[in-house]
Amino acid sequence: MRKNLKKAAIVGAGVLAFSGIATGMAQASVRQGADIPGKGPLQECTNWGNALQAHGVIVGFACMEDEGGNSWKLTPYYAN
């Protein structure tokens, strides 16, 4: 029983290590661009990011609202 558990643990660790390497490689294929500032509600940032992504200009994005609440920054993510 102990041998089987030990073998299962070794196989499980190998699978986790391989999936971690694959995840790291997938993340490495995306590069973060410079923040793009904008004015208006945060929904405008989301709309703009969705439009850029739909046209294939970027592969992902993040929107951050500034403290004042009427300006934002869009962080684009590009494929390498």
Tab-separated table of N, CA and C in Angstrom:
chain	number	residue	atom	x	y	z
A	1	MET	N	0.818	-1.197	0.000
A	1	MET	CA	0.000	0.000	0.000
A	1	MET	C	0.868	1.271	0.000
A	2	ARG	N	1.922	1.255	0.825
A	2	ARG	CA	2.794	2.427	0.896
A	2	ARG	C	3.525	2.649	-0.413
A	3	LYS	N	3.923	1.559	-1.099
A	3	LYS	CA	4.619	1.700	-2.377
A	3	LYS	C	3.702	2.343	-3.411
A	4	ASN	N	2.434	1.933	-3.413
A	4	ASN	CA	1.485	2.502	-4.371
A	4	ASN	C	1.251	3.985	-4.104
A	5	LEU	N	1.150	4.345	-2.832
A	5	LEU	CA	0.963	5.755	-2.498
A	5	LEU	C	2.189	6.578	-2.899
A	6	LYS	N	3.368	6.010	-2.665
A	6	LYS	CA	4.605	6.705	-3.016
A	6	LYS	C	4.697	6.900	-4.530
A	7	LYS	N	4.356	5.860	-5.305
A	7	LYS	CA	4.370	5.960	-6.763
A	7	LYS	C	3.358	6.995	-7.236
A	8	ALA	N	2.172	6.990	-6.632
A	8	ALA	CA	1.137	7.958	-7.012
A	8	ALA	C	1.596	9.382	-6.721
A	9	ALA	N	2.276	9.575	-5.598
A	9	ALA	CA	2.762	10.905	-5.241
A	9	ALA	C	3.824	11.378	-6.228
A	10	ILE	N	4.706	10.468	-6.644
A	10	ILE	CA	5.756	10.837	-7.597
A	10	ILE	C	5.148	11.177	-8.954
A	11	VAL	N	4.201	10.365	-9.411
A	11	VAL	CA	3.533	10.644	-10.689
A	11	VAL	C	2.766	11.960	-10.603
A	12	GLY	N	2.056	12.171	-9.503
A	12	GLY	CA	1.302	13.416	-9.322
A	12	GLY	C	2.204	14.632	-9.329
A	13	ALA	N	3.371	14.528	-8.671
A	13	ALA	CA	4.316	15.645	-8.650
A	13	ALA	C	4.839	15.927	-10.051
A	14	GLY	N	5.089	14.869	-10.822
A	14	GLY	CA	5.557	15.051	-12.196
A	14	GLY	C	4.528	15.737	-13.063
A	15	VAL	N	3.268	15.347	-12.902
A	15	VAL	CA	2.192	15.973	-13.677
A	15	VAL	C	2.058	17.437	-13.295
A	16	LEU	N	2.117	17.748	-12.003
A	16	LEU	CA	2.035	19.143	-11.562
A	16	LEU	C	3.204	19.963	-12.087
A	17	ALA	N	4.396	19.404	-12.072
A	17	ALA	CA	5.561	20.126	-12.585
A	17	ALA	C	5.401	20.403	-14.074
A	18	PHE	N	4.947	19.403	-14.829
A	18	PHE	CA	4.756	19.589	-16.262
A	18	PHE	C	3.686	20.638	-16.542
A	19	SER	N	2.571	20.612	-15.794
A	19	SER	CA	1.515	21.592	-16.027
A	19	SER	C	1.990	22.994	-15.646
A	20	GLY	N	2.850	23.087	-14.634
A	20	GLY	CA	3.411	24.388	-14.263
A	20	GLY	C	4.305	24.943	-15.349
A	21	ILE	N	5.096	24.073	-15.979
A	21	ILE	CA	5.951	24.501	-17.083
A	21	ILE	C	5.096	24.947	-18.263
A	22	ALA	N	4.053	24.181	-18.574
A	22	ALA	CA	3.170	24.535	-19.684
A	22	ALA	C	2.471	25.863	-19.416
A	23	THR	N	2.039	26.076	-18.174
A	23	THR	CA	1.388	27.343	-17.831
A	23	THR	C	2.365	28.497	-17.963
A	24	GLY	N	3.591	28.305	-17.510
A	24	GLY	CA	4.607	29.352	-17.631
A	24	GLY	C	4.898	29.698	-19.069
A	25	MET	N	4.932	28.696	-19.936
A	25	MET	CA	5.170	28.953	-21.348
A	25	MET	C	3.996	29.690	-21.970
A	26	ALA	N	2.778	29.350	-21.565
A	26	ALA	CA	1.606	30.036	-22.105
A	26	ALA	C	1.597	31.493	-21.669
A	27	GLN	N	1.967	31.751	-20.421
A	27	GLN	CA	1.995	33.127	-19.945
A	27	GLN	C	3.114	33.914	-20.618
A	28	ALA	N	4.186	33.256	-20.955
A	28	ALA	CA	5.315	33.942	-21.576
A	28	ALA	C	4.989	34.374	-23.002
A	29	SER	N	3.958	33.812	-23.595
A	29	SER	CA	3.616	34.158	-24.967
A	29	SER	C	2.777	35.428	-25.056
A	30	VAL	N	2.473	36.046	-23.931
A	30	VAL	CA	1.701	37.296	-23.905
A	30	VAL	C	2.575	38.374	-23.289
A	31	ARG	N	2.580	39.552	-23.904
A	31	ARG	CA	3.387	40.654	-23.379
A	31	ARG	C	2.477	41.838	-23.059
A	32	GLN	N	2.770	42.472	-21.941
A	32	GLN	CA	1.978	43.615	-21.485
A	32	GLN	C	2.455	44.879	-22.172
A	33	GLY	N	1.505	45.663	-22.686
A	33	GLY	CA	1.835	46.929	-23.306
A	33	GLY	C	1.743	48.075	-22.312
A	34	ALA	N	2.063	49.253	-22.787
A	34	ALA	CA	2.004	50.448	-21.944
A	34	ALA	C	0.547	50.824	-21.666
A	35	ASP	N	0.294	51.362	-20.478
A	35	ASP	CA	-1.057	51.805	-20.119
A	35	ASP	C	-1.517	52.918	-21.047
A	36	ILE	N	-2.791	52.862	-21.410
A	36	ILE	CA	-3.399	53.870	-22.272
A	36	ILE	C	-4.414	54.634	-21.427
A	37	PRO	N	-4.181	55.922	-21.146
A	37	PRO	CA	-5.110	56.680	-20.309
A	37	PRO	C	-6.357	57.100	-21.084
A	38	GLY	N	-7.443	57.257	-20.356
A	38	GLY	CA	-8.689	57.722	-20.963
A	38	GLY	C	-9.541	58.457	-19.943
A	39	LYS	N	-10.525	59.182	-20.428
A	39	LYS	CA	-11.445	59.937	-19.576
A	39	LYS	C	-12.845	59.361	-19.704
A	40	GLY	N	-13.618	59.466	-18.644
A	40	GLY	CA	-14.991	58.997	-18.663
A	40	GLY	C	-15.196	57.843	-17.694
A	41	PRO	N	-16.367	57.238	-17.747
A	41	PRO	CA	-16.652	56.118	-16.841
A	41	PRO	C	-15.835	54.877	-17.215
A	42	LEU	N	-15.665	53.980	-16.262
A	42	LEU	CA	-14.888	52.762	-16.456
A	42	LEU	C	-15.472	51.883	-17.561
A	43	GLN	N	-16.768	51.952	-17.780
A	43	GLN	CA	-17.404	51.149	-18.823
A	43	GLN	C	-16.842	51.486	-20.206
A	44	GLU	N	-16.424	52.725	-20.424
A	44	GLU	CA	-15.823	53.107	-21.707
A	44	GLU	C	-14.497	52.376	-21.924
A	45	CYS	N	-13.734	52.185	-20.854
A	45	CYS	CA	-12.486	51.429	-20.947
A	45	CYS	C	-12.787	49.985	-21.349
A	46	THR	N	-13.765	49.396	-20.711
A	46	THR	CA	-14.150	48.021	-21.022
A	46	THR	C	-14.639	47.901	-22.461
A	47	ASN	N	-15.438	48.847	-22.903
A	47	ASN	CA	-15.937	48.824	-24.282
A	47	ASN	C	-14.782	48.935	-25.287
A	48	TRP	N	-13.851	49.822	-24.999
A	48	TRP	CA	-12.714	50.021	-25.884
A	48	TRP	C	-11.833	48.768	-25.917
A	49	GLY	N	-11.566	48.188	-24.752
A	49	GLY	CA	-10.773	46.964	-24.680
A	49	GLY	C	-11.429	45.811	-25.429
A	50	ASN	N	-12.752	45.670	-25.271
A	50	ASN	CA	-13.478	44.617	-25.994
A	50	ASN	C	-13.403	44.823	-27.502
A	51	ALA	N	-13.491	46.070	-27.945
A	51	ALA	CA	-13.412	46.364	-29.380
A	51	ALA	C	-12.024	46.044	-29.929
A	52	LEU	N	-10.970	46.426	-29.214
A	52	LEU	CA	-9.606	46.122	-29.653
A	52	LEU	C	-9.378	44.611	-29.719
A	53	GLN	N	-9.913	43.900	-28.740
A	53	GLN	CA	-9.751	42.452	-28.709
A	53	GLN	C	-10.555	41.791	-29.827
A	54	ALA	N	-11.738	42.293	-30.108
A	54	ALA	CA	-12.572	41.728	-31.173
A	54	ALA	C	-11.924	41.898	-32.548
A	55	HIS	N	-11.164	42.985	-32.723
A	55	HIS	CA	-10.487	43.233	-33.997
A	55	HIS	C	-9.116	42.562	-34.079
A	56	GLY	N	-8.714	41.837	-33.033
A	56	GLY	CA	-7.454	41.119	-33.049
A	56	GLY	C	-6.226	41.963	-32.789
A	57	VAL	N	-6.414	43.195	-32.339
A	57	VAL	CA	-5.271	44.071	-32.050
A	57	VAL	C	-4.562	43.608	-30.774
A	58	ILE	N	-5.343	43.173	-29.777
A	58	ILE	CA	-4.796	42.691	-28.512
A	58	ILE	C	-5.420	41.334	-28.193
A	59	VAL	N	-4.787	40.611	-27.261
A	59	VAL	CA	-5.331	39.310	-26.871
A	59	VAL	C	-6.004	39.363	-25.499
A	60	GLY	N	-5.863	40.464	-24.799
A	60	GLY	CA	-6.482	40.645	-23.492
A	60	GLY	C	-6.237	42.058	-23.001
A	61	PHE	N	-6.909	42.416	-21.909
A	61	PHE	CA	-6.728	43.763	-21.373
A	61	PHE	C	-7.175	43.810	-19.920
A	62	ALA	N	-6.779	44.873	-19.256
A	62	ALA	CA	-7.221	45.162	-17.899
A	62	ALA	C	-7.547	46.642	-17.826
A	63	CYS	N	-8.595	46.973	-17.094
A	63	CYS	CA	-8.980	48.372	-16.899
A	63	CYS	C	-8.821	48.736	-15.428
A	64	MET	N	-8.229	49.900	-15.183
A	64	MET	CA	-8.050	50.398	-13.828
A	64	MET	C	-8.618	51.804	-13.744
A	65	GLU	N	-9.464	52.025	-12.772
A	65	GLU	CA	-10.057	53.346	-12.583
A	65	GLU	C	-9.155	54.178	-11.681
A	66	ASP	N	-8.948	55.444	-12.048
A	66	ASP	CA	-8.170	56.338	-11.205
A	66	ASP	C	-9.016	56.765	-10.016
A	67	GLU	N	-8.361	57.328	-9.025
A	67	GLU	CA	-9.050	57.684	-7.778
A	67	GLU	C	-10.196	58.659	-7.974
A	68	GLY	N	-10.068	59.562	-8.915
A	68	GLY	CA	-11.124	60.545	-9.124
A	68	GLY	C	-12.427	59.942	-9.630
A	69	GLY	N	-12.349	58.807	-10.283
A	69	GLY	CA	-13.547	58.129	-10.748
A	69	GLY	C	-13.978	58.515	-12.147
A	70	ASN	N	-13.343	59.525	-12.757
A	70	ASN	CA	-13.746	59.950	-14.093
A	70	ASN	C	-12.626	59.749	-15.112
A	71	SER	N	-11.638	58.961	-14.748
A	71	SER	CA	-10.574	58.628	-15.695
A	71	SER	C	-10.117	57.201	-15.410
A	72	TRP	N	-9.474	56.592	-16.399
A	72	TRP	CA	-9.068	55.197	-16.302
A	72	TRP	C	-7.814	54.949	-17.123
A	73	LYS	N	-7.259	53.775	-16.951
A	73	LYS	CA	-6.117	53.340	-17.759
A	73	LYS	C	-6.407	51.938	-18.260
A	74	LEU	N	-6.198	51.724	-19.541
A	74	LEU	CA	-6.367	50.426	-20.164
A	74	LEU	C	-4.982	49.813	-20.343
A	75	THR	N	-4.775	48.612	-19.823
A	75	THR	CA	-3.513	47.902	-19.995
A	75	THR	C	-3.732	46.806	-21.025
A	76	PRO	N	-3.147	46.956	-22.223
A	76	PRO	CA	-3.323	45.944	-23.263
A	76	PRO	C	-2.323	44.802	-23.110
A	77	TYR	N	-2.722	43.628	-23.554
A	77	TYR	CA	-1.832	42.458	-23.593
A	77	TYR	C	-1.769	41.989	-25.044
A	78	TYR	N	-0.541	41.893	-25.549
A	78	TYR	CA	-0.301	41.510	-26.942
A	78	TYR	C	0.262	40.106	-27.019
A	79	ALA	N	-0.014	39.424	-28.124
A	79	ALA	CA	0.604	38.124	-28.372
A	79	ALA	C	2.020	38.365	-28.854
A	80	ASN	N	2.939	37.518	-28.446
A	80	ASN	CA	4.331	37.661	-28.904
A	80	ASN	C	4.510	37.145	-30.287
